[in-house]
């Protein structure tokens, strides 16, 4: 895949996941507080922060050096645990 397509896919995944996750946050907040406005307020705030956090997280995973680090670490831990 080319880098532009990778970024478009990451951004699209960020947005679609945000819809699902925000609905979850809204429902949980509403159930916990019993207040629909409070649920909407909490969900509205977390939409903004978590979109940026998810996108940064998603892009990090696309970096070959990061993937190599994860694989090396996984293999070392697996060796230590005898897996």
Short mmCIF file of N, CA, C and O in Angstrom, two decimals:
data_model
loop_
_atom_site.label_atom_id
_atom_site.label_comp_id
_atom_site.label_asym_id
_atom_site.label_seq_id
_atom_site.Cartn_x
_atom_site.Cartn_y
_atom_site.Cartn_z
N UNK A 1 0.83 -1.19 0.00
CA UNK A 1 0.00 0.00 0.00
C UNK A 1 0.88 1.25 0.00
O UNK A 1 1.93 1.28 0.59
N UNK A 2 0.37 2.29 -0.64
CA UNK A 2 1.13 3.53 -0.60
C UNK A 2 0.79 4.32 0.66
O UNK A 2 -0.23 4.09 1.31
N UNK A 3 1.64 5.25 1.00
CA UNK A 3 1.51 5.99 2.27
C UNK A 3 0.23 6.82 2.33
O UNK A 3 -0.41 6.90 3.36
N UNK A 4 -0.16 7.43 1.19
CA UNK A 4 -1.39 8.24 1.19
C UNK A 4 -2.60 7.35 1.47
O UNK A 4 -3.46 7.70 2.27
N UNK A 5 -2.65 6.18 0.83
CA UNK A 5 -3.76 5.25 1.05
C UNK A 5 -3.77 4.77 2.49
O UNK A 5 -4.82 4.68 3.12
N UNK A 6 -2.59 4.48 3.04
CA UNK A 6 -2.50 4.05 4.44
C UNK A 6 -3.09 5.09 5.38
O UNK A 6 -3.81 4.77 6.31
N UNK A 7 -2.78 6.36 5.11
CA UNK A 7 -3.29 7.43 5.96
C UNK A 7 -4.80 7.59 5.81
O UNK A 7 -5.50 7.84 6.80
N UNK A 8 -5.31 7.44 4.59
CA UNK A 8 -6.76 7.53 4.37
C UNK A 8 -7.47 6.39 5.10
O UNK A 8 -8.49 6.61 5.76
N UNK A 9 -6.92 5.19 5.01
CA UNK A 9 -7.51 4.04 5.71
C UNK A 9 -7.48 4.28 7.21
O UNK A 9 -8.47 4.06 7.91
N UNK A 10 -6.36 4.75 7.73
CA UNK A 10 -6.26 5.03 9.18
C UNK A 10 -7.26 6.08 9.61
O UNK A 10 -7.90 5.94 10.66
N UNK A 11 -7.41 7.13 8.82
CA UNK A 11 -8.37 8.18 9.18
C UNK A 11 -9.80 7.66 9.13
O UNK A 11 -10.60 7.95 10.02
N UNK A 12 -10.13 6.87 8.13
CA UNK A 12 -11.47 6.30 8.02
C UNK A 12 -11.76 5.36 9.18
O UNK A 12 -12.84 5.40 9.78
N UNK A 13 -10.79 4.52 9.53
CA UNK A 13 -10.95 3.62 10.68
C UNK A 13 -11.12 4.43 11.96
O UNK A 13 -11.92 4.07 12.83
N UNK A 14 -10.39 5.53 12.07
CA UNK A 14 -10.50 6.40 13.24
C UNK A 14 -11.93 6.93 13.37
O UNK A 14 -12.52 6.87 14.45
N UNK A 15 -12.48 7.41 12.29
CA UNK A 15 -13.82 8.00 12.33
C UNK A 15 -14.91 6.97 12.59
O UNK A 15 -15.81 7.21 13.41
N UNK A 16 -14.85 5.83 11.93
CA UNK A 16 -15.89 4.82 12.14
C UNK A 16 -15.80 4.23 13.54
O UNK A 16 -16.83 3.99 14.18
N UNK A 17 -14.59 4.01 14.03
CA UNK A 17 -14.45 3.51 15.40
C UNK A 17 -14.97 4.54 16.39
O UNK A 17 -15.60 4.20 17.38
N UNK A 18 -14.74 5.81 16.12
CA UNK A 18 -15.18 6.86 17.03
C UNK A 18 -16.69 6.84 17.18
O UNK A 18 -17.23 7.08 18.27
N UNK A 19 -17.43 6.59 16.11
CA UNK A 19 -18.89 6.52 16.19
C UNK A 19 -19.31 5.41 17.13
O UNK A 19 -20.11 5.61 18.05
N UNK A 20 -18.75 4.23 16.95
CA UNK A 20 -19.08 3.08 17.79
C UNK A 20 -18.69 3.35 19.25
O UNK A 20 -19.50 3.16 20.18
N UNK A 21 -17.47 3.80 19.47
CA UNK A 21 -16.98 4.02 20.82
C UNK A 21 -17.74 5.15 21.53
O UNK A 21 -18.01 5.07 22.73
N UNK A 22 -18.11 6.19 20.79
CA UNK A 22 -18.83 7.30 21.40
C UNK A 22 -20.25 6.91 21.78
O UNK A 22 -20.76 7.35 22.82
N UNK A 23 -20.87 6.09 20.98
CA UNK A 23 -22.19 5.57 21.35
C UNK A 23 -22.10 4.76 22.63
O UNK A 23 -22.95 4.86 23.52
N UNK A 24 -21.06 3.97 22.74
CA UNK A 24 -20.83 3.18 23.95
C UNK A 24 -20.65 4.09 25.16
O UNK A 24 -21.27 3.90 26.21
N UNK A 25 -19.80 5.11 25.01
CA UNK A 25 -19.56 6.06 26.10
C UNK A 25 -20.84 6.78 26.49
O UNK A 25 -21.15 6.95 27.67
N UNK A 26 -21.61 7.21 25.50
CA UNK A 26 -22.86 7.89 25.77
C UNK A 26 -23.82 7.00 26.56
O UNK A 26 -24.36 7.41 27.58
N UNK A 27 -23.99 5.76 26.10
CA UNK A 27 -24.91 4.85 26.79
C UNK A 27 -24.46 4.55 28.21
O UNK A 27 -25.27 4.58 29.15
N UNK A 28 -23.18 4.29 28.38
CA UNK A 28 -22.67 4.02 29.73
C UNK A 28 -22.81 5.25 30.64
O UNK A 28 -23.22 5.12 31.80
N UNK A 29 -22.47 6.42 30.11
CA UNK A 29 -22.58 7.65 30.90
C UNK A 29 -24.03 7.92 31.30
O UNK A 29 -24.32 8.32 32.43
N UNK A 30 -24.94 7.71 30.38
CA UNK A 30 -26.36 7.92 30.64
C UNK A 30 -26.86 6.93 31.70
O UNK A 30 -27.55 7.31 32.64
N UNK A 31 -26.46 5.67 31.54
CA UNK A 31 -26.89 4.66 32.53
C UNK A 31 -26.32 4.95 33.92
O UNK A 31 -27.02 4.80 34.92
N UNK A 32 -25.08 5.36 33.99
CA UNK A 32 -24.44 5.61 35.28
C UNK A 32 -24.99 6.87 35.95
O UNK A 32 -25.28 6.88 37.14
N UNK A 33 -25.16 7.95 35.16
CA UNK A 33 -25.60 9.21 35.76
C UNK A 33 -27.13 9.33 35.80
O UNK A 33 -27.66 10.09 36.60
N UNK A 34 -27.80 8.61 34.92
CA UNK A 34 -29.25 8.74 34.82
C UNK A 34 -29.67 10.04 34.15
O UNK A 34 -30.84 10.40 34.15
N UNK A 35 -28.71 10.73 33.55
CA UNK A 35 -28.97 12.04 32.96
C UNK A 35 -28.52 12.02 31.50
O UNK A 35 -27.33 11.89 31.21
N UNK A 36 -29.48 12.14 30.59
CA UNK A 36 -29.16 12.06 29.16
C UNK A 36 -28.25 13.21 28.72
O UNK A 36 -27.34 13.01 27.90
N UNK A 37 -28.44 14.42 29.26
CA UNK A 37 -27.58 15.55 28.90
C UNK A 37 -26.15 15.32 29.38
O UNK A 37 -25.19 15.66 28.68
N UNK A 38 -26.00 14.76 30.55
CA UNK A 38 -24.67 14.46 31.08
C UNK A 38 -24.00 13.41 30.19
O UNK A 38 -22.82 13.52 29.85
N UNK A 39 -24.76 12.40 29.79
CA UNK A 39 -24.22 11.37 28.89
C UNK A 39 -23.75 11.96 27.57
O UNK A 39 -22.68 11.61 27.07
N UNK A 40 -24.54 12.87 27.02
CA UNK A 40 -24.16 13.52 25.76
C UNK A 40 -22.94 14.40 25.96
O UNK A 40 -22.06 14.44 25.09
N UNK A 41 -22.86 15.09 27.09
CA UNK A 41 -21.71 15.95 27.36
C UNK A 41 -20.41 15.17 27.47
O UNK A 41 -19.39 15.54 26.89
N UNK A 42 -20.47 14.08 28.21
CA UNK A 42 -19.27 13.24 28.37
C UNK A 42 -18.86 12.66 27.03
O UNK A 42 -17.68 12.70 26.64
N UNK A 43 -19.83 12.13 26.28
CA UNK A 43 -19.52 11.52 24.98
C UNK A 43 -18.96 12.57 24.01
O UNK A 43 -18.05 12.28 23.23
N UNK A 44 -19.48 13.80 24.06
CA UNK A 44 -19.00 14.86 23.17
C UNK A 44 -17.54 15.20 23.43
O UNK A 44 -16.76 15.39 22.50
N UNK A 45 -17.17 15.29 24.69
CA UNK A 45 -15.78 15.61 25.02
C UNK A 45 -14.83 14.50 24.60
O UNK A 45 -13.75 14.76 24.06
N UNK A 46 -15.22 13.27 24.85
CA UNK A 46 -14.30 12.18 24.54
C UNK A 46 -14.16 11.94 23.05
O UNK A 46 -13.17 11.38 22.62
N UNK A 47 -15.11 12.38 22.25
CA UNK A 47 -14.99 12.26 20.80
C UNK A 47 -13.72 12.97 20.32
O UNK A 47 -12.92 12.42 19.57
N UNK A 48 -13.55 14.17 20.79
CA UNK A 48 -12.43 15.00 20.34
C UNK A 48 -11.09 14.40 20.77
O UNK A 48 -10.20 14.20 19.94
N UNK A 49 -10.96 14.11 22.04
CA UNK A 49 -9.66 13.63 22.52
C UNK A 49 -9.31 12.25 21.97
O UNK A 49 -8.18 12.00 21.57
N UNK A 50 -10.28 11.37 21.94
CA UNK A 50 -9.97 10.00 21.55
C UNK A 50 -9.76 9.81 20.05
O UNK A 50 -9.07 8.88 19.65
N UNK A 51 -10.30 10.69 19.22
CA UNK A 51 -10.01 10.61 17.79
C UNK A 51 -8.53 10.86 17.54
O UNK A 51 -7.88 10.13 16.79
N UNK A 52 -8.00 11.88 18.19
CA UNK A 52 -6.58 12.20 18.01
C UNK A 52 -5.71 11.09 18.59
O UNK A 52 -4.72 10.68 17.98
N UNK A 53 -6.07 10.59 19.76
CA UNK A 53 -5.29 9.52 20.38
C UNK A 53 -5.31 8.24 19.53
O UNK A 53 -4.28 7.61 19.33
N UNK A 54 -6.48 7.87 19.02
CA UNK A 54 -6.58 6.66 18.20
C UNK A 54 -5.78 6.81 16.91
O UNK A 54 -5.07 5.89 16.51
N UNK A 55 -5.88 7.96 16.26
CA UNK A 55 -5.16 8.17 15.01
C UNK A 55 -3.65 8.06 15.24
O UNK A 55 -2.95 7.39 14.47
N UNK A 56 -3.16 8.68 16.30
CA UNK A 56 -1.73 8.60 16.62
C UNK A 56 -1.33 7.16 16.90
O UNK A 56 -0.28 6.68 16.44
N UNK A 57 -2.16 6.44 17.63
CA UNK A 57 -1.92 5.02 17.93
C UNK A 57 -1.89 4.20 16.65
O UNK A 57 -1.00 3.38 16.43
N UNK A 58 -2.86 4.41 15.79
CA UNK A 58 -2.95 3.68 14.52
C UNK A 58 -1.73 3.93 13.65
O UNK A 58 -1.16 3.02 13.07
N UNK A 59 -1.30 5.18 13.56
CA UNK A 59 -0.14 5.51 12.73
C UNK A 59 1.14 4.91 13.29
O UNK A 59 2.01 4.49 12.54
N UNK A 60 1.26 4.86 14.59
CA UNK A 60 2.45 4.26 15.21
C UNK A 60 2.60 2.80 14.77
O UNK A 60 3.70 2.35 14.49
N UNK A 61 1.49 2.09 14.71
CA UNK A 61 1.53 0.69 14.32
C UNK A 61 1.91 0.48 12.86
O UNK A 61 2.28 -0.62 12.45
N UNK A 62 1.82 1.53 12.06
CA UNK A 62 2.19 1.43 10.64
C UNK A 62 3.69 1.61 10.41
O UNK A 62 4.17 1.42 9.31
N UNK A 63 4.42 1.99 11.45
CA UNK A 63 5.86 2.22 11.29
C UNK A 63 6.61 0.90 11.38
O UNK A 63 6.48 0.17 12.36
N UNK A 64 7.40 0.58 10.34
CA UNK A 64 8.13 -0.69 10.34
C UNK A 64 9.02 -0.88 11.57
O UNK A 64 9.09 -1.97 12.12
N UNK A 65 9.70 0.17 12.02
CA UNK A 65 10.58 0.04 13.18
C UNK A 65 9.78 -0.34 14.43
O UNK A 65 10.24 -1.13 15.25
N UNK A 66 8.59 0.23 14.56
CA UNK A 66 7.76 -0.09 15.72
C UNK A 66 7.31 -1.55 15.64
O UNK A 66 7.35 -2.28 16.63
N UNK A 67 6.91 -1.99 14.46
CA UNK A 67 6.48 -3.38 14.29
C UNK A 67 7.64 -4.34 14.59
O UNK A 67 7.44 -5.37 15.23
N UNK A 68 8.82 -4.01 14.15
CA UNK A 68 9.98 -4.86 14.43
C UNK A 68 10.25 -4.90 15.93
O UNK A 68 10.58 -5.96 16.47
N UNK A 69 10.13 -3.77 16.61
CA UNK A 69 10.31 -3.72 18.06
C UNK A 69 9.29 -4.63 18.75
O UNK A 69 9.64 -5.39 19.65
N UNK A 70 8.05 -4.55 18.33
CA UNK A 70 6.99 -5.37 18.93
C UNK A 70 7.29 -6.86 18.73
O UNK A 70 7.19 -7.66 19.67
N UNK A 71 7.68 -7.23 17.53
CA UNK A 71 7.97 -8.63 17.24
C UNK A 71 9.18 -9.12 18.04
O UNK A 71 9.15 -10.20 18.63
N UNK A 72 10.25 -8.30 18.09
CA UNK A 72 11.43 -8.69 18.89
C UNK A 72 11.06 -8.86 20.36
O UNK A 72 11.46 -9.83 21.00
N UNK A 73 10.29 -7.91 20.89
CA UNK A 73 9.89 -7.98 22.30
C UNK A 73 9.03 -9.21 22.55
O UNK A 73 9.21 -9.94 23.53
N UNK A 74 8.10 -9.47 21.65
CA UNK A 74 7.22 -10.64 21.78
C UNK A 74 8.04 -11.92 21.77
O UNK A 74 7.81 -12.81 22.58
N UNK A 75 9.00 -12.00 20.87
CA UNK A 75 9.83 -13.20 20.79
C UNK A 75 10.67 -13.38 22.06
O UNK A 75 10.82 -14.50 22.54
N UNK A 76 11.22 -12.28 22.59
CA UNK A 76 12.02 -12.38 23.82
C UNK A 76 11.16 -12.84 24.99
O UNK A 76 11.56 -13.70 25.77
N UNK A 77 9.98 -12.26 25.12
CA UNK A 77 9.07 -12.65 26.22
C UNK A 77 8.66 -14.11 26.03
O UNK A 77 8.62 -14.88 26.99
N UNK A 78 8.35 -14.49 24.81
CA UNK A 78 7.97 -15.87 24.53
C UNK A 78 9.08 -16.84 24.89
O UNK A 78 8.85 -17.90 25.47
N UNK A 79 10.32 -16.47 24.56
CA UNK A 79 11.47 -17.31 24.92
C UNK A 79 11.61 -17.44 26.43
O UNK A 79 11.87 -18.52 26.97
N UNK A 80 11.46 -16.31 27.14
CA UNK A 80 11.58 -16.32 28.60
C UNK A 80 10.50 -17.18 29.25
O UNK A 80 10.75 -17.87 30.24
N UNK A 81 9.31 -17.17 28.67
CA UNK A 81 8.19 -17.93 29.24
C UNK A 81 8.11 -19.34 28.69
O UNK A 81 7.25 -20.12 29.08
N UNK A 82 8.98 -19.65 27.73
CA UNK A 82 8.99 -20.98 27.13
C UNK A 82 7.82 -21.21 26.18
O UNK A 82 7.34 -22.33 26.03
N UNK A 83 7.37 -20.13 25.53
CA UNK A 83 6.23 -20.25 24.60
C UNK A 83 6.70 -20.43 23.18
O UNK A 83 7.68 -20.01 22.74
#
